[in-house]
Coordinates of N, CA and C in Angstrom, one line a residue:
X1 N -2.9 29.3 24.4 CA -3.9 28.3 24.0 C -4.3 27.5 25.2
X2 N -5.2 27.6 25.4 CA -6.0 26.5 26.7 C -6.2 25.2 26.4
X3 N -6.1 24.5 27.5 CA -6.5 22.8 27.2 C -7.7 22.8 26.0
X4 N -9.1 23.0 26.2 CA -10.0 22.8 25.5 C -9.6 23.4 24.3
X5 N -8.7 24.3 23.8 CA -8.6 24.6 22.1 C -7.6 23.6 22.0
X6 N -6.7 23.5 23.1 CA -5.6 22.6 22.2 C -6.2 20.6 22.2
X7 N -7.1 20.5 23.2 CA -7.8 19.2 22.8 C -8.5 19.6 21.2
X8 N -9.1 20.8 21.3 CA -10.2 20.8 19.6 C -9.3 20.6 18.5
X9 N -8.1 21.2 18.6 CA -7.1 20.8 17.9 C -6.5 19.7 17.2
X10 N -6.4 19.4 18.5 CA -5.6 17.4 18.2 C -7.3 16.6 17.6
X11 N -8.0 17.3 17.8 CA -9.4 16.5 17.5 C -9.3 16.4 15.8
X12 N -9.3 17.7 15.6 CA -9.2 18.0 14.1 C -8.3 17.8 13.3
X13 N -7.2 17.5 13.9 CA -5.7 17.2 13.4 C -5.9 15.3 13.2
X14 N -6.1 15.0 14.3 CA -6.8 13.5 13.8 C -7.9 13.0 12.3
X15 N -8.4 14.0 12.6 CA -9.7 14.0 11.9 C -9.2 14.0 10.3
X16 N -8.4 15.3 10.4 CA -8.0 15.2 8.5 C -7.1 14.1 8.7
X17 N -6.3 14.1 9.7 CA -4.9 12.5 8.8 C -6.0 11.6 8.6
X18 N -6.9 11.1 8.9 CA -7.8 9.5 9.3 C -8.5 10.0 7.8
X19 N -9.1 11.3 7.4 CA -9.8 11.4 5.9 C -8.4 11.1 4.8
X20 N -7.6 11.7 5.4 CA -6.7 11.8 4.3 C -5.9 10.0 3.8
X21 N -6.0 9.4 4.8 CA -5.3 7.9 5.1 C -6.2 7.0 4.3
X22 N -8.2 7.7 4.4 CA -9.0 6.9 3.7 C -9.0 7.4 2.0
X23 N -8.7 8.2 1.9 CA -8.3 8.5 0.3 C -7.3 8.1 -0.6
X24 N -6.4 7.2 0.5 CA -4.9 6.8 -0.5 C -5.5 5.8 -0.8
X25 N -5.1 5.8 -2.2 CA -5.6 4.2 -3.3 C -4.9 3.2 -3.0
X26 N -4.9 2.3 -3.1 CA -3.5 1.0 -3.2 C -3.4 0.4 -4.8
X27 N -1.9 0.7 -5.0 CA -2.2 0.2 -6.8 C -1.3 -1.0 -6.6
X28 N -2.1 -2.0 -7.1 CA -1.5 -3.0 -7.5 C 0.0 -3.2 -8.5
X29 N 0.3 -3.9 -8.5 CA 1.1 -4.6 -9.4 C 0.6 -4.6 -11.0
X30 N -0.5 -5.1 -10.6 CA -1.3 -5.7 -12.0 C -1.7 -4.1 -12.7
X31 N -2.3 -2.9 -12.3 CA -2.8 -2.1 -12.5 C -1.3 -1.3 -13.0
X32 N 0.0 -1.4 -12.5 CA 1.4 -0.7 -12.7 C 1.6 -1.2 -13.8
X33 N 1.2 -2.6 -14.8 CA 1.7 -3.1 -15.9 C 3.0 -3.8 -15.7
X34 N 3.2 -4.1 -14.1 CA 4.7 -4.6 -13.4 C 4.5 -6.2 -13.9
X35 N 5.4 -6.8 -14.2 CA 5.5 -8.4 -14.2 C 6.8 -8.6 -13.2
X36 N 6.6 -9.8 -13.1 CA 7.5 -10.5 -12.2 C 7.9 -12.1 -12.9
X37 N 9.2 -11.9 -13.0 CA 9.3 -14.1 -13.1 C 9.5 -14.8 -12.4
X38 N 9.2 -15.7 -12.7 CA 9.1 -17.0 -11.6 C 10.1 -16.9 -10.4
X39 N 11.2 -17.1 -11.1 CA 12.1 -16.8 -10.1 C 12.4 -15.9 -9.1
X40 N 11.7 -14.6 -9.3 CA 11.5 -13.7 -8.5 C 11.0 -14.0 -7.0
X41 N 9.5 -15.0 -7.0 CA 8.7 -15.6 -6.1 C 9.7 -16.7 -5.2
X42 N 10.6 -17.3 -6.3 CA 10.9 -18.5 -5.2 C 12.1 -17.8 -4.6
X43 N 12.6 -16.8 -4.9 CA 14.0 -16.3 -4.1 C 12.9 -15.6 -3.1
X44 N 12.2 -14.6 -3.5 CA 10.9 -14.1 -2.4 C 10.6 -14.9 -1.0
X45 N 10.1 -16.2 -2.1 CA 10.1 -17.4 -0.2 C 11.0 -17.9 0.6
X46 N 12.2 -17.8 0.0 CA 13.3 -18.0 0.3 C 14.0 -17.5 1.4
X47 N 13.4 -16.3 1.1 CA 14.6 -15.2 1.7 C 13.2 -15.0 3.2
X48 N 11.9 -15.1 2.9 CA 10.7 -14.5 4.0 C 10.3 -16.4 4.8
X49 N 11.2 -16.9 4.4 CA 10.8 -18.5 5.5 C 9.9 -18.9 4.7
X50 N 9.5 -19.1 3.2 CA 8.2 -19.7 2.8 C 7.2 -18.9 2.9
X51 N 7.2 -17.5 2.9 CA 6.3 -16.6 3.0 C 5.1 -17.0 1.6
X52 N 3.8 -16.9 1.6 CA 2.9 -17.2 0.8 C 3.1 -16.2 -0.3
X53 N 3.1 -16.2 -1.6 CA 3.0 -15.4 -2.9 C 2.1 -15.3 -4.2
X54 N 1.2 -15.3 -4.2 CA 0.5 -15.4 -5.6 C 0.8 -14.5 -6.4

C-alpha cells in the first residue's frame, strides 16, 4: 500500500467515525422515565465542589 491509498484511507476511515459520531442520539433522563430525589442533587454538589444541577 502506498502513501496516497493509505492517506485515502485514513480519509475515509475519518469520514465514517465523524458520520457515525453525528448519528448517536443523546437520551435524556426525562425521555428514560429516570427520576432522581432531591437528595440525589445535593450529595451530587457535594461531592463536584457545587457543581450546577437542574
Amino acid at each position: 500500500m502506498n502513501n496516497l491509498q493509505k492517506k485515502e484511507l485514513l480519509k475515509r476511515n475519518f469520514k465514517k467515525l465523524k458520520e457515525n459520531k453525528n448519528d448517536q442520539k443523546i437520551i435524556s433522563f426525562k425521555e428514560l422515565n429516570i427520576t432522581f430525589q432531591r437528595e440525589t442533587f445535593e450529595v451530587y454538589r457535594a461531592l463536584n465542589g457545587g457543581a450546577k444541577c437542574e
